[in-house]
Short mmCIF file of C-alpha atoms in Angstrom, two decimals:
data_model
loop_
_atom_site.label_atom_id
_atom_site.label_comp_id
_atom_site.label_asym_id
_atom_site.label_seq_id
_atom_site.Cartn_x
_atom_site.Cartn_y
_atom_site.Cartn_z
CA MET I 1 36.94 92.30 185.07
CA VAL I 2 40.65 92.92 184.44
CA LYS I 3 40.43 90.83 181.27
CA ASN I 4 37.48 92.90 180.02
CA GLN I 5 39.32 96.15 180.70
CA LEU I 6 42.37 94.90 178.81
CA ARG I 7 40.15 93.91 175.88
CA GLY I 8 38.52 97.34 175.87
CA SER I 9 41.86 99.14 176.06
CA LEU I 10 43.32 97.13 173.19
CA SER I 11 40.20 97.71 171.07
CA LEU I 12 40.44 101.47 171.56
CA LEU I 13 44.21 101.45 171.04
CA LEU I 14 43.79 99.73 167.67
CA ALA I 15 41.04 102.23 166.79
CA THR I 16 43.34 105.18 167.55
CA VAL I 17 46.13 103.72 165.39
CA ILE I 18 43.68 103.49 162.47
CA TRP I 19 42.31 107.00 163.12
CA GLY I 20 45.81 108.42 163.29
CA PHE I 21 46.76 107.06 159.88
CA ALA I 22 43.31 107.96 158.53
CA PHE I 23 44.16 111.60 159.19
CA ILE I 24 46.84 111.24 156.50
CA ALA I 25 44.34 109.56 154.15
CA GLN I 26 41.88 112.41 154.68
CA SER I 27 44.53 115.06 154.07
CA VAL I 28 45.55 113.38 150.80
CA GLY I 29 41.96 112.69 149.74
CA MET I 30 40.72 116.22 150.27
CA ASP I 31 43.35 117.53 147.88
CA LEU I 32 41.08 116.05 145.20
CA ILE I 33 37.51 116.26 146.52
CA GLY I 34 35.53 118.45 148.91
CA PRO I 35 35.30 117.67 152.66
CA PHE I 36 31.56 116.91 152.68
CA THR I 37 31.89 114.72 149.57
CA PHE I 38 34.75 112.84 151.23
CA GLN I 39 32.70 112.47 154.42
CA ALA I 40 29.54 111.27 152.64
CA VAL I 41 31.34 108.75 150.42
CA ARG I 42 33.48 107.31 153.21
CA CYS I 43 30.39 106.80 155.36
CA LEU I 44 28.47 105.13 152.53
CA LEU I 45 31.41 102.77 152.01
CA ALA I 46 31.34 102.03 155.74
CA VAL I 47 27.60 101.26 155.60
CA VAL I 48 28.08 98.74 152.78
CA PHE I 49 31.05 97.14 154.55
CA LEU I 50 29.24 96.90 157.91
CA VAL I 51 26.03 95.46 156.45
CA ILE I 52 28.02 92.71 154.73
CA CYS I 53 30.04 92.04 157.90
CA SER I 54 26.92 91.83 160.07
CA PHE I 55 25.42 89.09 157.90
CA LEU I 56 28.71 87.21 157.56
CA MET I 57 29.21 87.20 161.34
CA ASP I 58 25.68 85.83 161.83
CA ARG I 59 26.31 82.87 159.53
CA GLY I 60 26.17 79.65 161.49
CA HIS I 61 24.56 81.37 164.47
CA CYS I 62 21.15 82.28 163.09
CA THR I 63 19.11 82.23 159.91
CA PHE I 64 19.13 85.06 157.36
CA ALA I 65 15.64 86.04 158.50
CA GLN I 66 16.76 86.20 162.13
CA SER I 67 19.75 88.30 161.10
CA LEU I 68 17.41 90.72 159.34
CA GLU I 69 15.24 90.84 162.45
CA LYS I 70 18.15 92.24 164.48
CA TRP I 71 17.96 95.44 162.43
CA LYS I 72 14.44 96.10 163.73
CA ASN I 73 15.60 96.97 167.27
CA PRO I 74 14.21 100.49 167.98
CA ALA I 75 16.99 101.20 170.51
CA LEU I 76 19.58 100.49 167.80
CA TRP I 77 18.15 103.18 165.52
CA LYS I 78 17.50 105.66 168.30
CA THR I 79 21.06 105.41 169.63
CA GLY I 80 22.51 105.39 166.12
CA LEU I 81 20.59 108.56 165.29
CA ILE I 82 21.84 110.37 168.41
CA CYS I 83 25.46 109.25 168.04
CA GLY I 84 25.43 109.83 164.29
CA ALA I 85 24.11 113.38 164.69
CA ALA I 86 26.82 114.18 167.26
CA LEU I 87 29.49 112.63 165.04
CA PHE I 88 28.28 114.61 162.01
CA VAL I 89 28.43 117.89 163.95
CA ALA I 90 31.92 117.07 165.25
CA ALA I 91 33.34 116.03 161.87
CA SER I 92 31.75 118.98 160.03
CA LEU I 93 32.95 121.59 162.52
CA GLN I 94 36.42 120.09 162.33
CA GLN I 95 36.48 120.33 158.53
CA VAL I 96 35.27 123.96 158.49
CA GLY I 97 37.56 124.89 161.37
CA LEU I 98 40.58 123.62 159.45
CA VAL I 99 39.92 126.33 156.85
CA TYR I 100 40.72 129.04 159.40
CA THR I 101 43.42 127.46 161.59
CA ASP I 102 46.46 125.23 161.22
CA ALA I 103 46.26 121.45 161.50
CA GLY I 104 48.44 121.24 164.61
CA LYS I 105 46.25 123.55 166.65
CA ALA I 106 43.15 121.83 165.25
CA GLY I 107 44.38 118.47 166.53
CA PHE I 108 45.03 119.93 169.96
CA ILE I 109 41.65 121.66 170.33
CA THR I 110 39.74 118.65 168.97
CA ALA I 111 41.43 116.37 171.50
CA MET I 112 40.10 118.56 174.31
CA TYR I 113 37.18 116.16 174.50
CA ILE I 114 39.38 114.42 177.07
CA VAL I 115 38.61 117.35 179.37
CA LEU I 116 34.94 117.64 178.42
CA VAL I 117 34.09 113.93 178.83
CA PRO I 118 34.71 113.83 182.62
CA ILE I 119 32.92 117.19 183.00
CA LEU I 120 29.85 115.81 181.21
CA GLY I 121 30.15 112.72 183.40
CA LEU I 122 30.02 114.86 186.55
CA PHE I 123 26.86 116.58 185.29
CA LEU I 124 25.34 113.14 184.69
CA GLY I 125 26.20 112.00 188.22
CA ARG I 126 29.17 109.79 187.34
CA LYS I 127 32.05 109.62 189.84
CA VAL I 128 35.36 110.30 188.14
CA PRO I 129 38.48 108.89 189.91
CA LYS I 130 41.00 111.49 191.06
CA ILE I 131 43.80 109.85 189.09
CA ALA I 132 41.77 110.48 185.93
CA PHE I 133 42.02 114.24 186.41
CA PHE I 134 45.80 113.97 186.79
CA SER I 135 46.00 111.86 183.63
CA VAL I 136 43.82 114.32 181.71
CA ALA I 137 45.99 117.28 182.81
CA LEU I 138 49.16 115.44 181.78
CA ALA I 139 47.63 114.53 178.41
CA VAL I 140 46.59 118.15 177.78
CA VAL I 141 50.18 119.31 178.35
CA GLY I 142 51.47 116.56 176.06
CA LEU I 143 48.97 117.36 173.31
CA TYR I 144 49.87 121.04 173.50
CA LEU I 145 53.58 120.29 173.10
CA LEU I 146 52.81 117.88 170.27
CA SER I 147 50.37 120.06 168.35
CA CYS I 148 50.72 123.77 168.92
CA ALA I 149 53.57 124.89 171.19
CA GLY I 150 54.28 128.51 170.32
CA VAL I 151 50.94 129.09 168.58
CA GLY I 152 49.36 132.32 169.75
CA ARG I 153 46.01 133.96 169.16
CA ILE I 154 42.56 132.38 169.02
CA ASN I 155 40.68 132.76 165.74
CA ARG I 156 37.27 131.84 164.32
CA GLY I 157 38.44 128.35 163.40
CA ASP I 158 39.49 127.68 166.98
CA LEU I 159 35.98 128.47 168.21
CA LEU I 160 34.50 126.06 165.67
CA LEU I 161 36.94 123.38 166.81
CA MET I 162 35.92 123.91 170.42
CA GLY I 163 32.39 123.06 169.30
CA CYS I 164 33.84 120.03 167.53
CA ALA I 165 35.49 118.85 170.76
CA LEU I 166 32.18 119.22 172.62
CA ALA I 167 30.35 117.22 169.95
CA PHE I 168 32.94 114.42 170.16
CA ALA I 169 32.55 114.44 173.95
CA VAL I 170 28.78 114.09 173.54
CA GLN I 171 29.22 111.19 171.11
CA ILE I 172 31.60 109.38 173.49
CA THR I 173 29.22 109.95 176.41
CA CYS I 174 26.20 108.73 174.43
CA ILE I 175 27.99 105.53 173.47
CA ASP I 176 28.86 104.96 177.13
CA ARG I 177 25.28 105.47 178.28
CA PHE I 178 23.22 103.87 175.50
CA ALA I 179 25.32 101.34 173.56
CA VAL I 180 25.43 98.62 176.24
CA GLY I 181 23.60 95.55 174.98
CA LEU I 182 23.52 96.72 171.36
CA ASP I 183 25.31 95.12 168.41
CA GLY I 184 28.42 97.25 167.80
CA LEU I 185 28.59 96.62 164.05
CA ARG I 186 24.94 97.46 163.48
CA LEU I 187 25.09 100.52 165.72
CA ASN I 188 28.10 101.86 163.83
CA CYS I 189 26.32 101.12 160.55
CA VAL I 190 23.33 103.24 161.59
CA GLN I 191 25.65 105.95 162.90
CA SER I 192 27.55 106.01 159.57
CA LEU I 193 24.30 106.13 157.60
CA VAL I 194 23.14 109.16 159.61
CA VAL I 195 26.42 111.01 158.95
CA ALA I 196 26.20 110.23 155.21
CA LEU I 197 22.58 111.41 154.95
CA LEU I 198 23.27 114.62 156.89
CA SER I 199 26.32 115.31 154.70
CA ALA I 200 24.39 114.94 151.41
CA PRO I 201 22.59 118.35 151.48
CA PHE I 202 25.91 120.12 152.12
CA VAL I 203 27.48 118.28 149.18
CA ALA I 204 24.64 119.42 146.92
CA ALA I 205 24.75 123.01 148.17
CA THR I 206 28.49 123.68 148.40
CA GLU I 207 30.47 121.19 146.32
CA THR I 208 30.72 119.77 142.81
CA VAL I 209 31.14 116.00 142.57
CA ASN I 210 33.40 114.82 139.76
CA PRO I 211 33.37 111.02 139.23
CA GLU I 212 36.94 111.10 137.89
CA ASP I 213 38.17 112.77 141.08
CA LEU I 214 36.41 110.08 143.13
CA LEU I 215 38.19 107.37 141.13
CA HIS I 216 41.56 109.06 141.65
CA CYS I 217 40.77 109.23 145.38
CA TRP I 218 39.75 105.58 145.76
CA GLY I 219 42.67 104.66 148.06
CA PRO I 220 42.13 107.30 150.76
CA LEU I 221 38.35 106.80 150.52
CA LEU I 222 38.63 103.05 151.06
CA PHE I 223 40.98 103.47 154.00
CA ALA I 224 38.87 106.19 155.62
CA GLY I 225 35.60 104.40 154.86
CA VAL I 226 36.31 100.73 155.55
CA LEU I 227 39.07 100.94 158.16
CA SER I 228 38.51 104.28 159.90
CA MET I 229 34.72 104.57 159.79
CA GLY I 230 33.86 100.88 159.51
CA VAL I 231 36.41 99.10 161.69
CA ALA I 232 37.72 101.79 164.08
CA TYR I 233 34.36 103.24 165.12
CA SER I 234 33.06 99.71 165.70
CA LEU I 235 36.09 99.08 167.90
CA GLN I 236 35.26 102.29 169.78
CA ILE I 237 31.77 101.03 170.58
CA VAL I 238 33.07 97.60 171.64
CA GLY I 239 35.96 99.05 173.65
CA GLN I 240 33.89 101.61 175.54
CA LYS I 241 31.64 98.89 176.91
CA ASP I 242 34.51 97.68 179.09
CA LEU I 243 35.96 101.04 180.17
CA GLU I 244 35.10 104.13 182.15
CA PRO I 245 34.48 106.97 179.63
CA THR I 246 37.28 109.24 180.88
CA THR I 247 39.78 106.40 180.45
CA ALA I 248 38.36 105.68 177.01
CA SER I 249 38.71 109.32 175.93
CA LEU I 250 42.33 109.36 177.13
CA ILE I 251 43.19 106.33 175.02
CA MET I 252 41.40 107.83 172.02
CA SER I 253 43.47 111.02 172.38
CA LEU I 254 46.43 108.93 171.17
CA GLU I 255 44.99 109.55 167.70
CA SER I 256 47.00 112.80 167.61
CA VAL I 257 50.17 110.92 168.53
CA PHE I 258 49.70 108.26 165.85
CA ALA I 259 48.81 110.95 163.29
CA ALA I 260 52.12 112.69 164.03
CA LEU I 261 54.05 109.41 163.93
CA GLY I 262 52.30 108.47 160.68
CA GLY I 263 53.24 111.80 159.12
CA TRP I 264 56.84 111.28 160.20
CA TRP I 265 56.92 107.72 158.84
CA LEU I 266 54.88 107.97 155.62
CA LEU I 267 55.10 111.63 154.64
CA LYS I 268 58.69 112.11 155.89
CA GLU I 269 57.62 114.99 158.12
CA THR I 270 60.11 115.98 160.83
CA MET I 271 59.38 115.89 164.57
CA THR I 272 61.05 118.29 166.99
CA GLY I 273 62.22 117.39 170.46
CA THR I 274 59.22 119.26 171.89
CA GLU I 275 56.83 117.20 169.78
CA LEU I 276 58.50 113.96 170.83
CA LEU I 277 58.20 115.03 174.47
CA GLY I 278 54.51 115.72 173.87
CA CYS I 279 54.04 112.22 172.44
CA GLY I 280 55.76 110.74 175.48
CA LEU I 281 53.58 112.66 177.92
CA VAL I 282 50.37 111.53 176.22
CA PHE I 283 51.52 107.92 176.29
CA LEU I 284 52.44 108.33 179.96
CA ALA I 285 49.02 109.81 180.75
CA VAL I 286 47.30 106.81 179.17
CA LEU I 287 49.52 104.38 181.10
CA ILE I 288 48.77 106.17 184.38
CA SER I 289 45.05 106.03 183.63
CA GLN I 290 45.36 102.24 183.47
CA MET I 291 46.94 101.91 186.93
CA PRO I 292 44.98 99.52 189.18
CA ILE I 293 44.60 102.18 191.88
CA GLY I 294 42.53 104.29 189.53
CA PHE I 295 40.50 101.99 187.38
CA LEU I 296 40.68 98.32 188.20
CA SER I 297 38.72 98.82 191.37
CA LYS I 298 36.95 102.14 191.81
CA SER I 299 35.86 103.20 188.35
CA ARG I 300 34.81 99.92 186.80
CA ARG I 301 31.12 100.19 186.15
CA PRO I 302 28.94 97.75 188.09
CA ALA I 303 27.40 94.77 186.39
CA LYS I 304 23.98 96.42 186.67
CA SER I 305 25.04 99.00 184.07
CA SER I 306 23.68 96.67 181.40
CA ALA I 307 20.28 97.96 182.49
CA LYS I 308 21.08 101.17 180.63
CA ALA I 309 20.82 99.35 177.32
CA GLN I 310 18.63 100.92 175.13
CA PRO I 311 29.13 105.22 171.81
CA SER I 312 33.17 106.03 169.56
CA LYS I 313 35.61 109.98 167.69
#
């Protein structure tokens, strides 16, 4: 049990490191191409990568025909459709919201899924440990100091980003409830395919695709497609299987911290003392959420949860 929780925590931690640095790749990439084009292409790259990986990982364990048969699981496609639709809404609202508000505030509001996940859990009848609420409150303070201390009024972009946070909370909750027993790589592949297909009409309606710009953007696209969408979201699905969803969302909120650290390291951006304090508080909140009193005993889902078999940000 403890070993499984450690495995889940490390999987999500690695995912958040990738997502944090992917934020830099997206910022650089969208200087050259539109947000929906970037989103569609990265997801298509993820689909190709995940299909290849699924067959390679089956080598030596089953025949090619048996590997193909695994794609025919109706629960896989149903869950992938639900999670993919939620992920598309979240990513799209985030992109549009960034037009009207600054990136720091956007990161803070988006990360508010750490508050919404336990609330959704309560509505679904899940018991949330008391220490989780303390960790969430501490993380909210840390994220505020990191992202938008001193920022004032609420604008239209902020409202869109609140919808984004809700959509991410729904995606995390759906993975927790429906992904148990499903192949993580294949589920993420279906999820990525759904996001790509839903992005395509918006590309056609609002953006112009220039092949030369795509070639100039190959680095950020590969990172965001293969590592962020392909690897990190697969790690989210795998990691959430071993963790209570509120704990998982807290670990995933470290994305904002790693994005800030990545900007400081790679883009030579400066970090104030307030921002460093915010980073420290978020890290502390995650560490507290891992304390045995909160999660090694009370919140670990029972073994029967695999009966939910038919969730990632």
